[in-house]
Amino acid sequence: MADGSVDVLVCEEYKSSLNDSQASLDQNVNDNNESTTNENDTIHELLNNLSNFTVKRILRNDVTQKLLAVEGTFKGYKQPALVVLEKKGFPKEELSVNEAFFNDETIVKKIYRNDIYRGYDLFPEKEHNGLAATIIYPATPKHIEKFTPPTFYLVEETPEVYENVTLPIINSQQLSLQWVDNILEGKAETDRVIFNDPDKKTGFVLVKDLKMKDEKSLYLIALVRQKIKSIRDLNESHLPLLTNIKEAGTKAIKETYNISENQLKIFFHYQPSYYQLHVHFITLDVENAGSFVERAHLLSTVISNIQMVPDYYQKTTLTFRLCKYLAFKPYEDYLNGREDPPTKRARLSL
Ligand code: M7G
């Protein structure tokens, strides 16, 4: 099954960078090129300022990326336009930083003081105060959708909800695991394998993830040989497997990439997209790699939880987010259909 269908079940990472979104749009824009070249050109030629643009809808206001995407119209042009504004990054060199901000052109306004702390608004000279703008005209529904963040739905999955909702979904709609078997059996991606432990109980294959595009940023996954769906199935009997992945996996990474264990983020996803247990290995400096709190479970924490309570993952409530209403609906239906759903009962007793 193609990866594109994954997000029906689990929330795929939302493409938060303009570059990601832009890359996937390029083809689309090229497809439109022939029919729209003339109108497209005139709209940009006449563009001295943006006063003839009217905002119809804010699609995305990303405080982390400092990015604003709006849909609107240009006066005299019928079709929708998309304008993306992005704050620019800072210069890399000390000298350039000095010249750009630490001069008598920069206006300084004090906002607050508290003890030794002061907050200011700074207005550097225009050249260093700019925004990057991308204008797409005409913007197709696909462009608009790309820049519109999904609505997320949080699920607090008790063991009962797992049994009655998640498990039937996994059993009926699971994505094909053929690619996992191919790697485990040495039939595919053999040149991308970093380490292979053939033991049936504690063995695993450490392989470059699809997301690892080059050698600069590490992204590996350890595919487990035992048939285990997810962390929900883990118990005391799996501790040797988990410690082996941690110890042998980090040793192999040290030998291959010279990266120490203390530079690695090693985690499971819950819910994962693929229900054959696997562990993600990335370096600590990689942000936004699916390691947000409502999805990532550190391997070390999982080991520790099971050491304290052997059936911890059969007893605990696991919280995760879904980004499609279609995926959330079975949970909503189940909780609404019961007279006294477990999560409501728990909240009422607080
Ligand atoms: P996940 O936690 O099930 O879901 O991780 P996610 O995809 O939402 O993170 C599965 C991991 O397997 C992901 O990091 C994928 O990039 C990776 N992956 C998926 N496929 C189909 C392949 C593949 O064919 N080869 C390799 N090497 N990695 C894959």
Short mmCIF file of N, CA, C and O and ligand atoms in Angstrom, two decimals, residues 3 6 10-13 179 183 189 192 207-211 219 221 223 268-269 271-275 278 280 295, ligand 1:
data_model
loop_
_atom_site.label_atom_id
_atom_site.label_comp_id
_atom_site.label_asym_id
_atom_site.label_seq_id
_atom_site.Cartn_x
_atom_site.Cartn_y
_atom_site.Cartn_z
N ASP A 3 2.41 4.89 0.79
CA ASP A 3 2.51 5.60 2.05
C ASP A 3 1.45 6.68 2.22
O ASP A 3 1.09 7.05 3.31
N VAL A 6 -1.48 6.16 4.52
CA VAL A 6 -1.22 5.94 5.94
C VAL A 6 -2.01 6.88 6.82
O VAL A 6 -2.54 6.47 7.84
N VAL A 10 -3.43 6.96 10.90
CA VAL A 10 -2.61 7.65 11.89
C VAL A 10 -2.27 9.02 11.35
O VAL A 10 -2.14 9.19 10.15
N CYS A 11 -2.10 9.96 12.25
CA CYS A 11 -1.78 11.30 11.79
C CYS A 11 -0.35 11.37 11.27
O CYS A 11 0.58 11.26 12.03
N GLU A 12 -0.21 11.52 9.99
CA GLU A 12 1.12 11.76 9.43
C GLU A 12 1.62 13.09 9.94
O GLU A 12 0.85 13.98 10.25
N GLU A 13 2.95 13.22 9.99
CA GLU A 13 3.49 14.51 10.42
C GLU A 13 3.04 15.59 9.47
O GLU A 13 3.14 15.43 8.27
N TRP A 179 7.02 -4.88 3.18
CA TRP A 179 8.34 -4.22 3.13
C TRP A 179 9.19 -4.59 4.35
O TRP A 179 10.41 -4.74 4.24
N ILE A 183 12.81 -6.77 4.36
CA ILE A 183 14.07 -6.34 4.99
C ILE A 183 14.55 -7.42 5.95
O ILE A 183 15.72 -7.80 5.95
N GLU A 189 16.61 -3.80 0.35
CA GLU A 189 17.38 -2.76 1.06
C GLU A 189 18.61 -3.32 1.79
O GLU A 189 19.02 -2.75 2.81
N ARG A 192 21.22 -0.97 2.75
CA ARG A 192 20.87 0.09 3.72
C ARG A 192 20.86 -0.45 5.16
O ARG A 192 20.53 0.26 6.10
N VAL A 207 18.11 -0.56 10.11
CA VAL A 207 18.18 -0.17 8.70
C VAL A 207 17.91 1.32 8.55
O VAL A 207 17.24 1.92 9.40
N LYS A 208 18.43 1.90 7.48
CA LYS A 208 18.14 3.32 7.22
C LYS A 208 16.66 3.46 6.93
O LYS A 208 16.10 2.70 6.14
N ASP A 209 16.02 4.43 7.57
CA ASP A 209 14.61 4.70 7.36
C ASP A 209 14.45 5.39 5.99
O ASP A 209 15.38 6.03 5.50
N LEU A 210 13.25 5.26 5.42
CA LEU A 210 12.95 5.99 4.17
C LEU A 210 13.22 7.47 4.33
O LEU A 210 13.59 8.15 3.39
N LYS A 211 13.03 7.97 5.57
CA LYS A 211 13.19 9.42 5.81
C LYS A 211 14.65 9.84 5.82
O LYS A 211 14.93 11.03 5.85
N TYR A 219 18.60 8.85 10.47
CA TYR A 219 17.26 8.34 10.79
C TYR A 219 17.27 6.85 10.48
O TYR A 219 17.27 6.44 9.33
N ILE A 221 15.74 2.78 11.67
CA ILE A 221 14.71 2.05 12.43
C ILE A 221 15.22 0.63 12.70
O ILE A 221 15.88 0.04 11.86
N LEU A 223 13.90 -2.96 13.12
CA LEU A 223 12.72 -3.80 12.87
C LEU A 223 12.89 -5.10 13.66
O LEU A 223 13.87 -5.82 13.49
N PHE A 268 9.60 4.76 20.31
CA PHE A 268 8.52 4.10 19.57
C PHE A 268 7.49 5.17 19.23
O PHE A 268 7.42 6.21 19.89
N HIS A 269 6.67 4.85 18.24
CA HIS A 269 5.47 5.65 17.99
C HIS A 269 4.26 4.89 18.50
O HIS A 269 4.14 3.69 18.30
N GLN A 271 0.11 5.94 18.23
CA GLN A 271 0.04 4.77 17.39
C GLN A 271 1.07 4.85 16.27
O GLN A 271 1.30 5.93 15.74
N PRO A 272 1.58 3.68 15.86
CA PRO A 272 2.46 3.68 14.69
C PRO A 272 1.62 3.59 13.41
O PRO A 272 0.42 3.35 13.47
N SER A 273 2.27 3.76 12.29
CA SER A 273 1.56 3.52 11.02
C SER A 273 1.59 2.04 10.68
O SER A 273 0.67 1.52 10.06
N TYR A 274 2.67 1.37 11.07
CA TYR A 274 2.87 -0.04 10.73
C TYR A 274 2.93 -0.87 12.01
O TYR A 274 3.78 -0.62 12.87
N TYR A 275 2.01 -1.86 12.11
CA TYR A 275 1.91 -2.64 13.34
C TYR A 275 2.82 -3.86 13.34
O TYR A 275 2.37 -4.98 13.48
N HIS A 278 8.75 -1.64 15.85
CA HIS A 278 10.01 -1.06 15.37
C HIS A 278 10.36 0.13 16.24
O HIS A 278 9.49 0.74 16.87
N HIS A 280 12.53 3.84 16.49
CA HIS A 280 13.13 4.92 15.69
C HIS A 280 14.41 5.41 16.38
O HIS A 280 14.43 5.60 17.60
N ARG A 295 2.87 11.26 20.71
CA ARG A 295 3.12 10.09 19.85
C ARG A 295 4.38 9.31 20.22
O ARG A 295 4.42 8.10 20.01
P1 M7G B 1 5.75 4.39 12.11
O1 M7G B 1 6.01 4.78 13.51
O2 M7G B 1 4.98 3.12 11.89
O3 M7G B 1 4.96 5.51 11.37
O4 M7G B 1 7.16 4.26 11.43
P2 M7G B 1 5.37 6.85 10.63
O5 M7G B 1 5.65 6.45 9.19
O6 M7G B 1 4.16 7.69 10.70
O7 M7G B 1 6.55 7.42 11.33
C1 M7G B 1 7.40 3.52 10.28
C2 M7G B 1 8.73 3.96 9.75
O8 M7G B 1 9.07 3.13 8.66
C3 M7G B 1 8.70 5.38 9.21
O9 M7G B 1 9.74 6.15 9.78
C4 M7G B 1 8.84 5.21 7.69
O10 M7G B 1 9.56 6.26 7.08
C5 M7G B 1 9.58 3.91 7.60
N1 M7G B 1 9.34 3.16 6.36
C6 M7G B 1 8.14 2.97 5.77
N2 M7G B 1 8.32 2.19 4.69
C7 M7G B 1 7.24 1.77 3.80
C8 M7G B 1 9.66 1.88 4.60
C9 M7G B 1 10.42 1.11 3.65
O11 M7G B 1 9.95 0.54 2.69
N3 M7G B 1 11.77 1.04 3.93
C10 M7G B 1 12.34 1.68 5.01
N4 M7G B 1 13.67 1.56 5.15
N5 M7G B 1 11.63 2.41 5.87
C11 M7G B 1 10.29 2.51 5.67
#
